[in-house]
Amino acid sequence: MLELREATRQYRLGEVTVTALDRVSLRIERGEFVAVLGPSGSGKSTLLNLLGLLDVPTSGQVILEGRDVTHLSASERARLRLQALGFVFQRFHLVGAFSAVENVALPLEAAGWPVAARWERACRLLESVGLGHRLHFLPSRLSGGERQRVAVCRALANQPRVLLADEPTGQLHSEDKQQIIRIFQQLNAAGHTLVVVTHDPEMAHAAARIIELRDGRILRELTQ
Ligand code: ADP
Ligand code: MG
């Protein structure tokens, strides 16, 4: 359902060209749980950003549900992201002035949901990850683990077809980490498609397929 074909992403820094991703072909099927591993600088975030339509390849193609989306305009990509994709980042990226429920409702507002419906959905999502008692807390009053659970709810708000996460447990302590891994496992068991960049062996273990990057190329793939 989500595919890279011979995707290359280069950055030009003055005279120097850095190849962050080098002719990578990859196909993510519906319902898969894929972990992307590799040392720092191996191209993991670049790969995820291409899959998530946050970035465009220098050459090659990005295919979403059979459609070549490589050359869409920035606004068309933004609309597709809102409709089809959910993102979770290492540093949560919550809006500091908004409560937990307001953060989760934000993408629903952008998608044009009526106020009562988006409020109800946001509350239901937060309750489903054990945050029913934190609905009106600002991010600054939440623990790291709670913030990341809010961010996961926000990513799920629009019922995305794929959830993409870039080191989602990178800032979390052990107990909080376990909780995020459990949530991801539950989401996958419920049929969600997940692509997770991670350094965490436990997260990788939870995935059915591991893709290891090295120097912008796929070094190996493992199905477990
Ligand atoms: P990872 O997420 O695995 O740490 P990245 O995808 O962030 O790796 O980066 C891959 C390579 O591309 C690195 O060499 C990095 O320095 C380079 N790179 C990433 N983003 C940029 C950028 N915006 N400008 C220049 N070089 C970049
Ligand atoms: Mg990265």
mmCIF file of C-alpha atoms and ligand atoms in Angstrom:
data_model
loop_
_atom_site.group_PDB
_atom_site.id
_atom_site.type_symbol
_atom_site.label_atom_id
_atom_site.label_comp_id
_atom_site.label_asym_id
_atom_site.label_seq_id
_atom_site.Cartn_x
_atom_site.Cartn_y
_atom_site.Cartn_z
ATOM 1 C CA MET A 1 0.000 0.000 0.000
ATOM 2 C CA LEU A 2 3.011 2.256 0.424
ATOM 3 C CA GLU A 3 6.030 1.887 -1.768
ATOM 4 C CA LEU A 4 9.378 3.404 -2.680
ATOM 5 C CA ARG A 5 10.802 2.600 -6.105
ATOM 6 C CA GLU A 6 14.495 3.238 -6.556
ATOM 7 C CA ALA A 7 14.150 6.252 -4.275
ATOM 8 C CA THR A 8 17.217 8.447 -3.887
ATOM 9 C CA ARG A 9 17.420 11.543 -1.708
ATOM 10 C CA GLN A 10 20.452 13.759 -1.971
ATOM 11 C CA TYR A 11 21.287 16.936 -0.099
ATOM 12 C CA ARG A 12 23.557 19.511 -1.600
ATOM 13 C CA LEU A 13 25.779 21.277 0.921
ATOM 14 C CA GLY A 14 27.801 23.804 -1.066
ATOM 15 C CA GLU A 15 30.142 21.761 -3.252
ATOM 16 C CA VAL A 16 29.329 18.497 -1.530
ATOM 17 C CA THR A 17 26.445 16.166 -2.308
ATOM 18 C CA VAL A 18 25.294 13.894 0.503
ATOM 19 C CA THR A 19 23.328 10.831 -0.567
ATOM 20 C CA ALA A 20 21.042 10.210 2.407
ATOM 21 C CA LEU A 21 19.121 7.483 0.606
ATOM 22 C CA ASP A 22 20.500 5.541 -2.344
ATOM 23 C CA ARG A 23 18.063 3.830 -4.787
ATOM 24 C CA VAL A 24 15.960 2.187 -2.114
ATOM 25 C CA SER A 25 13.011 0.052 -3.163
ATOM 26 C CA LEU A 26 10.600 -0.994 -0.461
ATOM 27 C CA ARG A 27 7.014 -2.135 -0.295
ATOM 28 C CA ILE A 28 4.860 -1.913 2.818
ATOM 29 C CA GLU A 29 1.719 -4.060 2.698
ATOM 30 C CA ARG A 30 -1.531 -3.261 4.469
ATOM 31 C CA GLY A 31 -1.505 -4.458 8.066
ATOM 32 C CA GLU A 32 2.262 -4.824 8.306
ATOM 33 C CA PHE A 33 4.333 -3.795 11.338
ATOM 34 C CA VAL A 34 7.761 -2.810 9.991
ATOM 35 C CA ALA A 35 10.709 -1.633 12.075
ATOM 36 C CA VAL A 36 13.501 0.356 10.413
ATOM 37 C CA LEU A 37 16.874 0.007 12.120
ATOM 38 C CA GLY A 38 20.348 1.340 11.471
ATOM 39 C CA PRO A 39 23.068 3.528 12.928
ATOM 40 C CA SER A 40 22.700 7.280 13.206
ATOM 41 C CA GLY A 41 23.021 8.902 9.787
ATOM 42 C CA SER A 42 22.080 5.741 7.863
ATOM 43 C CA GLY A 43 19.008 7.391 6.302
ATOM 44 C CA LYS A 44 16.180 6.190 8.566
ATOM 45 C CA SER A 45 14.481 9.563 8.990
ATOM 46 C CA THR A 46 14.973 10.346 5.310
ATOM 47 C CA LEU A 47 13.256 7.078 4.398
ATOM 48 C CA LEU A 48 10.368 7.712 6.791
ATOM 49 C CA ASN A 49 9.933 11.279 5.548
ATOM 50 C CA LEU A 50 9.693 10.050 1.957
ATOM 51 C CA LEU A 51 7.156 7.357 2.905
ATOM 52 C CA GLY A 52 5.227 9.981 4.867
ATOM 53 C CA LEU A 53 5.163 12.535 2.036
ATOM 54 C CA LEU A 54 7.005 15.019 4.233
ATOM 55 C CA ASP A 55 9.827 15.081 1.698
ATOM 56 C CA VAL A 56 10.271 14.234 -1.996
ATOM 57 C CA PRO A 57 12.956 12.041 -3.544
ATOM 58 C CA THR A 58 15.669 13.487 -5.790
ATOM 59 C CA SER A 59 14.913 10.563 -8.112
ATOM 60 C CA GLY A 60 12.699 7.499 -7.964
ATOM 61 C CA GLN A 61 9.059 7.225 -6.996
ATOM 62 C CA VAL A 62 6.736 7.153 -4.007
ATOM 63 C CA ILE A 63 3.544 5.136 -4.477
ATOM 64 C CA LEU A 64 0.601 5.366 -2.077
ATOM 65 C CA GLU A 65 -2.207 2.852 -2.596
ATOM 66 C CA GLY A 66 -1.213 2.304 -6.197
ATOM 67 C CA ARG A 67 -0.994 5.993 -7.028
ATOM 68 C CA ASP A 68 2.263 7.715 -7.946
ATOM 69 C CA VAL A 69 2.410 10.624 -5.492
ATOM 70 C CA THR A 70 6.017 11.630 -6.235
ATOM 71 C CA HIS A 71 5.211 14.797 -8.102
ATOM 72 C CA LEU A 72 2.233 16.136 -6.195
ATOM 73 C CA SER A 73 2.308 19.768 -5.115
ATOM 74 C CA ALA A 74 3.103 20.590 -1.496
ATOM 75 C CA SER A 75 -0.537 21.336 -0.749
ATOM 76 C CA GLU A 76 -1.744 18.092 -2.339
ATOM 77 C CA ARG A 77 0.794 16.187 -0.271
ATOM 78 C CA ALA A 78 -0.374 18.005 2.856
ATOM 79 C CA ARG A 79 -3.960 17.024 2.125
ATOM 80 C CA LEU A 80 -3.013 13.386 1.572
ATOM 81 C CA ARG A 81 -0.996 13.352 4.789
ATOM 82 C CA LEU A 82 -3.981 14.640 6.701
ATOM 83 C CA GLN A 83 -6.294 12.035 5.143
ATOM 84 C CA ALA A 84 -4.086 8.988 5.014
ATOM 85 C CA LEU A 85 -1.088 9.203 7.327
ATOM 86 C CA GLY A 86 -0.354 9.617 11.022
ATOM 87 C CA PHE A 87 2.988 10.683 12.469
ATOM 88 C CA VAL A 88 4.678 10.189 15.823
ATOM 89 C CA PHE A 89 8.007 11.863 16.545
ATOM 90 C CA GLN A 90 10.690 11.333 19.141
ATOM 91 C CA ARG A 91 10.069 14.765 20.678
ATOM 92 C CA PHE A 92 6.274 14.513 20.693
ATOM 93 C CA HIS A 93 5.659 17.860 18.892
ATOM 94 C CA LEU A 94 2.571 18.692 20.922
ATOM 95 C CA VAL A 95 1.188 22.236 20.963
ATOM 96 C CA GLY A 96 2.245 23.551 24.365
ATOM 97 C CA ALA A 97 -0.653 25.967 24.808
ATOM 98 C CA PHE A 98 -3.261 23.258 24.116
ATOM 99 C CA SER A 99 -4.578 20.617 26.492
ATOM 100 C CA ALA A 100 -4.262 16.902 25.709
ATOM 101 C CA VAL A 101 -7.759 16.725 24.246
ATOM 102 C CA GLU A 102 -7.243 19.886 22.194
ATOM 103 C CA ASN A 103 -4.009 18.485 20.755
ATOM 104 C CA VAL A 104 -5.759 15.283 19.694
ATOM 105 C CA ALA A 105 -8.722 17.197 18.235
ATOM 106 C CA LEU A 106 -6.473 19.454 16.156
ATOM 107 C CA PRO A 107 -6.207 17.245 13.027
ATOM 108 C CA LEU A 108 -9.969 16.633 13.211
ATOM 109 C CA GLU A 109 -10.549 20.362 13.090
ATOM 110 C CA ALA A 110 -8.249 20.585 10.063
ATOM 111 C CA ALA A 111 -10.281 17.783 8.448
ATOM 112 C CA GLY A 112 -13.507 19.697 9.051
ATOM 113 C CA TRP A 113 -15.140 17.559 11.767
ATOM 114 C CA PRO A 114 -17.882 19.335 13.781
ATOM 115 C CA VAL A 115 -16.842 20.418 17.285
ATOM 116 C CA ALA A 116 -18.847 17.888 19.305
ATOM 117 C CA ALA A 117 -17.728 14.930 17.188
ATOM 118 C CA ARG A 118 -14.048 15.813 17.309
ATOM 119 C CA TRP A 119 -14.226 16.389 21.042
ATOM 120 C CA GLU A 120 -15.868 13.028 21.573
ATOM 121 C CA ARG A 121 -13.384 11.182 19.365
ATOM 122 C CA ALA A 122 -10.406 12.862 21.057
ATOM 123 C CA CYS A 123 -11.694 11.917 24.507
ATOM 124 C CA ARG A 124 -12.357 8.344 23.420
ATOM 125 C CA LEU A 125 -8.847 7.968 21.986
ATOM 126 C CA LEU A 126 -7.221 9.357 25.126
ATOM 127 C CA GLU A 127 -9.307 7.054 27.310
ATOM 128 C CA SER A 128 -8.209 4.092 25.167
ATOM 129 C CA VAL A 129 -4.555 4.736 26.104
ATOM 130 C CA GLY A 130 -5.283 5.274 29.784
ATOM 131 C CA LEU A 131 -5.326 9.066 29.729
ATOM 132 C CA GLY A 132 -8.982 9.658 30.591
ATOM 133 C CA HIS A 133 -7.823 11.463 33.739
ATOM 134 C CA ARG A 134 -5.495 13.792 31.819
ATOM 135 C CA LEU A 135 -7.852 15.209 29.183
ATOM 136 C CA HIS A 136 -7.448 18.840 30.197
ATOM 137 C CA PHE A 137 -3.781 18.794 31.171
ATOM 138 C CA LEU A 138 -1.294 20.899 29.237
ATOM 139 C CA PRO A 139 1.716 18.961 27.872
ATOM 140 C CA SER A 140 3.970 20.656 30.445
ATOM 141 C CA ARG A 141 2.034 18.883 33.214
ATOM 142 C CA LEU A 142 2.338 15.465 31.595
ATOM 143 C CA SER A 143 5.188 12.950 31.881
ATOM 144 C CA GLY A 144 7.177 11.998 28.783
ATOM 145 C CA GLY A 145 5.255 8.765 28.436
ATOM 146 C CA GLU A 146 1.921 10.560 28.754
ATOM 147 C CA ARG A 147 2.964 13.128 26.160
ATOM 148 C CA GLN A 148 3.870 10.412 23.719
ATOM 149 C CA ARG A 149 0.548 8.667 24.289
ATOM 150 C CA VAL A 150 -1.212 11.979 23.523
ATOM 151 C CA ALA A 151 0.907 12.247 20.360
ATOM 152 C CA VAL A 152 -0.089 8.704 19.331
ATOM 153 C CA CYS A 153 -3.763 9.614 19.817
ATOM 154 C CA ARG A 154 -3.299 12.733 17.715
ATOM 155 C CA ALA A 155 -1.667 10.644 14.977
ATOM 156 C CA LEU A 156 -4.631 8.243 15.067
ATOM 157 C CA ALA A 157 -7.334 10.919 15.152
ATOM 158 C CA ASN A 158 -8.015 10.932 11.407
ATOM 159 C CA GLN A 159 -8.032 7.137 11.190
ATOM 160 C CA PRO A 160 -4.871 7.076 9.073
ATOM 161 C CA ARG A 161 -4.185 4.142 6.777
ATOM 162 C CA VAL A 162 -0.539 4.111 7.899
ATOM 163 C CA LEU A 163 1.088 5.200 11.153
ATOM 164 C CA LEU A 164 4.713 6.347 10.802
ATOM 165 C CA ALA A 165 6.890 6.842 13.865
ATOM 166 C CA ASP A 166 10.459 8.164 14.110
ATOM 167 C CA GLU A 167 12.158 6.852 17.264
ATOM 168 C CA PRO A 168 8.932 7.127 19.268
ATOM 169 C CA THR A 169 10.506 5.683 22.414
ATOM 170 C CA GLY A 170 13.813 7.546 22.075
ATOM 171 C CA GLN A 171 13.027 9.987 24.895
ATOM 172 C CA LEU A 172 11.189 7.589 27.187
ATOM 173 C CA HIS A 173 12.012 5.637 30.315
ATOM 174 C CA SER A 174 11.612 1.898 30.428
ATOM 175 C CA GLU A 175 8.052 1.713 31.782
ATOM 176 C CA ASP A 176 6.792 4.392 29.364
ATOM 177 C CA LYS A 177 8.590 2.652 26.528
ATOM 178 C CA GLN A 178 6.840 -0.621 27.275
ATOM 179 C CA GLN A 179 3.510 1.134 27.199
ATOM 180 C CA ILE A 180 4.113 2.652 23.748
ATOM 181 C CA ILE A 181 5.307 -0.722 22.428
ATOM 182 C CA ARG A 182 2.150 -2.355 23.809
ATOM 183 C CA ILE A 183 -0.033 0.298 22.187
ATOM 184 C CA PHE A 184 1.697 -0.250 18.849
ATOM 185 C CA GLN A 185 1.206 -4.002 19.179
ATOM 186 C CA GLN A 186 -2.483 -3.500 19.911
ATOM 187 C CA LEU A 187 -2.843 -1.131 16.964
ATOM 188 C CA ASN A 188 -1.201 -3.648 14.655
ATOM 189 C CA ALA A 189 -3.350 -6.481 16.007
ATOM 190 C CA ALA A 190 -6.374 -4.283 15.224
ATOM 191 C CA GLY A 191 -5.187 -4.058 11.604
ATOM 192 C CA HIS A 192 -3.212 -0.802 11.553
ATOM 193 C CA THR A 193 -0.171 -0.554 9.286
ATOM 194 C CA LEU A 194 2.895 0.648 11.211
ATOM 195 C CA VAL A 195 6.337 1.786 10.103
ATOM 196 C CA VAL A 196 8.578 2.543 13.059
ATOM 197 C CA VAL A 197 12.149 3.849 13.016
ATOM 198 C CA THR A 198 13.767 2.668 16.209
ATOM 199 C CA HIS A 199 16.968 1.944 18.117
ATOM 200 C CA ASP A 200 15.052 -0.055 20.647
ATOM 201 C CA PRO A 201 15.504 -3.853 20.441
ATOM 202 C CA GLU A 202 12.170 -4.433 22.166
ATOM 203 C CA MET A 203 10.298 -2.310 19.646
ATOM 204 C CA ALA A 204 12.119 -4.077 16.820
ATOM 205 C CA HIS A 205 11.179 -7.406 18.375
ATOM 206 C CA ALA A 206 7.501 -6.402 18.334
ATOM 207 C CA ALA A 207 7.626 -5.812 14.565
ATOM 208 C CA ALA A 208 7.035 -8.665 12.134
ATOM 209 C CA ARG A 209 9.590 -7.337 9.664
ATOM 210 C CA ILE A 210 12.883 -5.544 10.238
ATOM 211 C CA ILE A 211 14.627 -3.448 7.619
ATOM 212 C CA GLU A 212 18.200 -2.510 8.389
ATOM 213 C CA LEU A 213 19.731 0.519 6.716
ATOM 214 C CA ARG A 214 23.394 1.281 6.261
ATOM 215 C CA ASP A 215 24.747 4.276 4.354
ATOM 216 C CA GLY A 216 21.422 4.982 2.691
ATOM 217 C CA ARG A 217 20.871 1.453 1.431
ATOM 218 C CA ILE A 218 18.983 -1.560 2.701
ATOM 219 C CA LEU A 219 21.645 -3.772 4.262
ATOM 220 C CA ARG A 220 19.275 -6.620 5.066
ATOM 221 C CA GLU A 221 15.694 -7.543 5.762
ATOM 222 C CA LEU A 222 14.404 -9.941 8.325
ATOM 223 C CA THR A 223 10.943 -11.380 8.765
ATOM 224 C CA GLN A 224 10.378 -12.726 12.275
HETATM 225 P P1 ADP B 1 19.133 8.788 10.518
HETATM 226 O O1 ADP B 1 17.692 9.164 10.751
HETATM 227 O O2 ADP B 1 19.332 7.336 10.211
HETATM 228 O O3 ADP B 1 20.017 9.223 11.629
HETATM 229 P P2 ADP B 1 19.021 10.760 8.384
HETATM 230 O O4 ADP B 1 18.025 10.237 7.412
HETATM 231 O O5 ADP B 1 18.581 11.835 9.297
HETATM 232 O O6 ADP B 1 19.646 9.539 9.198
HETATM 233 O O7 ADP B 1 20.292 11.293 7.585
HETATM 234 C C1 ADP B 1 20.959 10.540 6.584
HETATM 235 C C2 ADP B 1 22.116 11.352 6.046
HETATM 236 O O8 ADP B 1 21.628 12.507 5.385
HETATM 237 C C3 ADP B 1 23.093 11.856 7.096
HETATM 238 O O9 ADP B 1 24.374 11.812 6.556
HETATM 239 C C4 ADP B 1 22.638 13.256 7.342
HETATM 240 O O10 ADP B 1 23.710 14.041 7.775
HETATM 241 C C5 ADP B 1 22.149 13.679 5.968
HETATM 242 N N1 ADP B 1 21.065 14.663 6.074
HETATM 243 C C6 ADP B 1 19.844 14.455 6.605
HETATM 244 N N2 ADP B 1 19.092 15.564 6.522
HETATM 245 C C7 ADP B 1 19.863 16.512 5.924
HETATM 246 C C8 ADP B 1 19.654 17.876 5.543
HETATM 247 N N3 ADP B 1 18.497 18.486 5.755
HETATM 248 N N4 ADP B 1 20.701 18.523 4.950
HETATM 249 C C9 ADP B 1 21.851 17.897 4.709
HETATM 250 N N5 ADP B 1 22.119 16.616 5.046
HETATM 251 C C10 ADP B 1 21.132 15.919 5.642
HETATM 252 MG MG MG B 2 16.757 10.056 12.372
#
